[in-house]
Amino acid sequence: MDNLTFRESFLLVEGLKVTPQSSQPVFIVLLLAYVSTMVLNIGLIYLISKERNLHDPMHFLFCNLPLNDIIGTTVIMPRLLQDILKEDSERYISYVECAIQAYFVHVFTAACHYVLMIMAFDRYVAICNPLRYTTIMTNKMVMKLSAFAWGLAFLLVTIMVGLTVRLSHCRYKIENPFCDNASLFKLSCENVVINNIFGIIYTVVVLSLSAVSIFITYVKIATVCITSKNNALNSKAIKTCSTHLAVYLIMFFSGAIFIFLHRFPEYSYSRKLASIMFHIVPPGLNPLVYGLQTKEIRQKIIKFWCRKNLIL
């Protein structure tokens, strides 16, 4: 098993450790969470695509978020659900499948930050330059911002995972509930200093670029609101920015928890559980936060619900 080639080798994934008695209840809970997350996010994309009143730059940029949440949830949940019903010794995955899963796990993580970053820029233009909003946030600009968010995510992750798959591996157990870059390069007996260094640089770039840009954006928005003393402008800023900030904080703290737990080996199981929650909690809460807090979307949902009840 240890000496199989890249294309022929199979890896043993640790998966989620549950007792035989609790495997079915855990499976049902995670399945319901996955289905509800998919329904909410797909429903939001469908609603925005169908309703002409929602065809504006803010909502088109927002579509990047549920799309990314669908990727982030789907990349681990079906496999995780499948493994829960298997014996620990039967949770095999091919190296190629593992590398693909790791790739999209990190694309999801990076895109979370960059999508929220371009959405913050949209709020900045809308609040700080309202008269120029329609000339700045054109369809072409929306496409450029979306391409930037996804392009940067794919570029960095391609380099990072590319540095890993070039390595040979002498181990075959993924000591994680799912495949990620660190779990893959830990399989190698070669020198992985480059992988560790790039991994640190990648993490710093992803976190700092989004955090700094969003912080600067909100400082400028707050400055404009304080100096203008315009109640209508301040009300608009609070409604739109509080929703965006709530989504960012949910994502940030969900990710920070398992990064923090990396420093404490005795909490290894808690860290692994937190890494799963990162792919469940933000994707599940994001559509609720945006759908219920954004007036236009909320009104469309209520209108659709009332229409459905009348038909029934």
Tab-separated table of C-alpha atoms in Angstrom, residues 88-258:
chain	number	residue	atom	x	y	z
A	88	ASP	CA	-13.030	3.220	10.303
A	89	SER	CA	-10.893	0.726	8.394
A	90	GLU	CA	-13.014	1.049	5.223
A	91	ARG	CA	-12.831	4.825	4.674
A	92	TYR	CA	-10.582	4.770	1.608
A	93	ILE	CA	-10.185	7.491	-0.988
A	94	SER	CA	-7.884	7.651	-3.995
A	95	TYR	CA	-5.008	10.126	-3.896
A	96	VAL	CA	-6.437	11.971	-6.912
A	97	GLU	CA	-9.863	12.353	-5.265
A	98	CYS	CA	-8.189	13.486	-2.060
A	99	ALA	CA	-6.141	16.112	-3.902
A	100	ILE	CA	-9.265	17.412	-5.689
A	101	GLN	CA	-11.135	17.639	-2.387
A	102	ALA	CA	-8.220	19.475	-0.765
A	103	TYR	CA	-8.085	21.864	-3.712
A	104	PHE	CA	-11.723	22.922	-3.442
A	105	VAL	CA	-11.627	23.014	0.362
A	106	HIS	CA	-9.004	25.751	0.095
A	107	VAL	CA	-10.731	27.493	-2.831
A	108	PHE	CA	-13.823	27.761	-0.631
A	109	THR	CA	-11.810	29.173	2.272
A	110	ALA	CA	-10.009	31.771	0.162
A	111	ALA	CA	-13.084	32.764	-1.840
A	112	CYS	CA	-15.010	33.378	1.430
A	113	HIS	CA	-12.624	36.236	2.203
A	114	TYR	CA	-12.319	37.683	-1.294
A	115	VAL	CA	-16.049	37.617	-2.050
A	116	LEU	CA	-16.806	39.484	1.183
A	117	MET	CA	-14.008	41.899	0.295
A	118	ILE	CA	-15.534	42.874	-3.064
A	119	MET	CA	-18.972	43.120	-1.431
A	120	ALA	CA	-17.482	45.602	1.055
A	121	PHE	CA	-16.180	47.659	-1.884
A	122	ASP	CA	-19.699	47.750	-3.327
A	123	ARG	CA	-21.077	49.071	-0.008
A	124	TYR	CA	-18.292	51.665	0.114
A	125	VAL	CA	-19.184	53.026	-3.330
A	126	ALA	CA	-22.934	52.985	-2.571
A	127	ILE	CA	-22.552	54.937	0.688
A	128	CYS	CA	-19.529	57.145	0.063
A	129	ASN	CA	-20.149	57.909	-3.653
A	130	PRO	CA	-23.917	57.416	-4.135
A	131	LEU	CA	-24.148	59.808	-7.090
A	132	ARG	CA	-21.443	57.911	-8.982
A	133	TYR	CA	-22.609	54.422	-7.973
A	134	THR	CA	-24.312	53.563	-11.264
A	135	THR	CA	-21.329	54.763	-13.305
A	136	ILE	CA	-18.765	52.915	-11.166
A	137	MET	CA	-20.644	49.669	-10.417
A	138	THR	CA	-21.480	48.703	-13.985
A	139	ASN	CA	-22.020	45.127	-15.175
A	140	LYS	CA	-18.435	45.164	-16.434
A	141	MET	CA	-17.152	46.190	-12.994
A	142	VAL	CA	-19.225	43.468	-11.312
A	143	MET	CA	-17.673	40.888	-13.639
A	144	LYS	CA	-14.174	42.251	-12.990
A	145	LEU	CA	-14.638	42.147	-9.202
A	146	SER	CA	-16.066	38.616	-9.321
A	147	ALA	CA	-13.242	37.466	-11.609
A	148	PHE	CA	-10.711	39.019	-9.223
A	149	ALA	CA	-12.173	37.210	-6.195
A	150	TRP	CA	-12.330	33.794	-7.846
A	151	GLY	CA	-9.152	34.232	-9.902
A	152	LEU	CA	-7.027	35.105	-6.884
A	153	ALA	CA	-8.476	32.197	-4.910
A	154	PHE	CA	-7.827	29.680	-7.713
A	155	LEU	CA	-4.333	31.052	-8.394
A	156	LEU	CA	-3.065	30.824	-4.821
A	157	VAL	CA	-4.648	27.423	-4.188
A	158	THR	CA	-3.290	26.025	-7.472
A	159	ILE	CA	0.246	26.998	-6.459
A	160	MET	CA	-0.166	25.639	-2.931
A	161	VAL	CA	-1.682	22.275	-3.885
A	162	GLY	CA	0.686	22.026	-6.866
A	163	LEU	CA	3.656	22.193	-4.490
A	164	THR	CA	2.105	19.316	-2.532
A	165	VAL	CA	1.148	16.872	-5.285
A	166	ARG	CA	4.722	16.981	-6.650
A	167	LEU	CA	5.849	15.169	-3.482
A	168	SER	CA	6.026	11.399	-3.165
A	169	HIS	CA	4.312	9.915	-0.130
A	170	CYS	CA	5.363	7.172	2.257
A	171	ARG	CA	2.273	7.254	4.476
A	172	TYR	CA	-1.335	6.603	3.587
A	173	LYS	CA	-3.488	7.831	6.501
A	174	ILE	CA	-5.209	11.244	6.387
A	175	GLU	CA	-5.455	12.225	10.055
A	176	ASN	CA	-8.321	14.595	9.441
A	177	PRO	CA	-12.080	14.277	8.786
A	178	PHE	CA	-11.439	15.267	5.158
A	179	CYS	CA	-8.530	16.001	2.831
A	180	ASP	CA	-6.731	19.333	2.963
A	181	ASN	CA	-3.311	20.545	1.856
A	182	ALA	CA	-1.562	20.051	5.214
A	183	SER	CA	-2.886	16.504	5.539
A	184	LEU	CA	-1.574	15.708	2.069
A	185	PHE	CA	1.986	16.993	2.443
A	186	LYS	CA	2.245	15.329	5.867
A	187	LEU	CA	2.052	12.023	3.985
A	188	SER	CA	5.458	12.712	2.456
A	189	CYS	CA	8.849	11.733	3.881
A	190	GLU	CA	10.539	14.420	1.764
A	191	ASN	CA	11.527	17.901	2.882
A	192	VAL	CA	8.303	19.950	3.171
A	193	VAL	CA	9.839	23.260	4.280
A	194	ILE	CA	8.679	24.969	1.068
A	195	ASN	CA	5.132	23.718	1.646
A	196	ASN	CA	5.118	24.997	5.227
A	197	ILE	CA	6.507	28.398	4.229
A	198	PHE	CA	4.058	28.857	1.362
A	199	GLY	CA	1.210	27.657	3.588
A	200	ILE	CA	2.037	30.383	6.121
A	201	ILE	CA	2.342	33.025	3.382
A	202	TYR	CA	-0.958	31.854	1.857
A	203	THR	CA	-2.760	32.088	5.212
A	204	VAL	CA	-1.358	35.544	5.948
A	205	VAL	CA	-2.277	36.836	2.471
A	206	VAL	CA	-5.832	35.490	2.628
A	207	LEU	CA	-6.533	36.752	6.151
A	208	SER	CA	-4.695	40.074	6.038
A	209	LEU	CA	-5.849	41.142	2.560
A	210	SER	CA	-9.520	40.720	3.412
A	211	ALA	CA	-9.307	41.929	7.023
A	212	VAL	CA	-7.294	45.065	6.219
A	213	SER	CA	-9.367	46.016	3.178
A	214	ILE	CA	-12.671	45.493	5.004
A	215	PHE	CA	-11.392	47.432	8.038
A	216	ILE	CA	-10.308	50.386	5.861
A	217	THR	CA	-13.621	50.276	3.996
A	218	TYR	CA	-15.645	50.436	7.193
A	219	VAL	CA	-13.497	53.222	8.632
A	220	LYS	CA	-14.181	55.303	5.505
A	221	ILE	CA	-17.904	54.494	5.633
A	222	ALA	CA	-18.057	55.426	9.331
A	223	THR	CA	-16.214	58.678	8.629
A	224	VAL	CA	-18.676	59.642	5.890
A	225	CYS	CA	-21.666	58.803	8.108
A	226	ILE	CA	-20.321	60.849	11.039
A	227	THR	CA	-19.428	63.908	8.969
A	228	SER	CA	-22.553	63.936	6.796
A	229	LYS	CA	-25.092	63.791	9.654
A	230	ASN	CA	-27.571	62.461	7.110
A	231	ASN	CA	-30.110	60.236	8.866
A	232	ALA	CA	-31.197	58.498	5.660
A	233	LEU	CA	-27.587	57.760	4.713
A	234	ASN	CA	-26.749	56.528	8.221
A	235	SER	CA	-29.813	54.269	8.273
A	236	LYS	CA	-28.870	52.785	4.891
A	237	ALA	CA	-25.279	52.235	6.046
A	238	ILE	CA	-26.351	50.495	9.250
A	239	LYS	CA	-28.775	48.153	7.474
A	240	THR	CA	-26.473	47.083	4.648
A	241	CYS	CA	-23.154	47.110	6.498
A	242	SER	CA	-24.411	45.301	9.604
A	243	THR	CA	-25.538	42.383	7.434
A	244	HIS	CA	-22.213	42.228	5.611
A	245	LEU	CA	-20.261	42.539	8.864
A	246	ALA	CA	-22.332	39.799	10.529
A	247	VAL	CA	-21.569	37.392	7.669
A	248	TYR	CA	-17.867	38.289	7.797
A	249	LEU	CA	-17.656	37.780	11.580
A	250	ILE	CA	-19.447	34.417	11.367
A	251	MET	CA	-16.942	33.281	8.745
A	252	PHE	CA	-13.944	34.791	10.558
A	253	PHE	CA	-14.663	33.309	13.986
A	254	SER	CA	-15.672	29.918	12.574
A	255	GLY	CA	-12.286	29.744	10.852
A	256	ALA	CA	-10.339	31.265	13.741
A	257	ILE	CA	-11.598	28.621	16.186
A	258	PHE	CA	-9.969	25.649	14.470
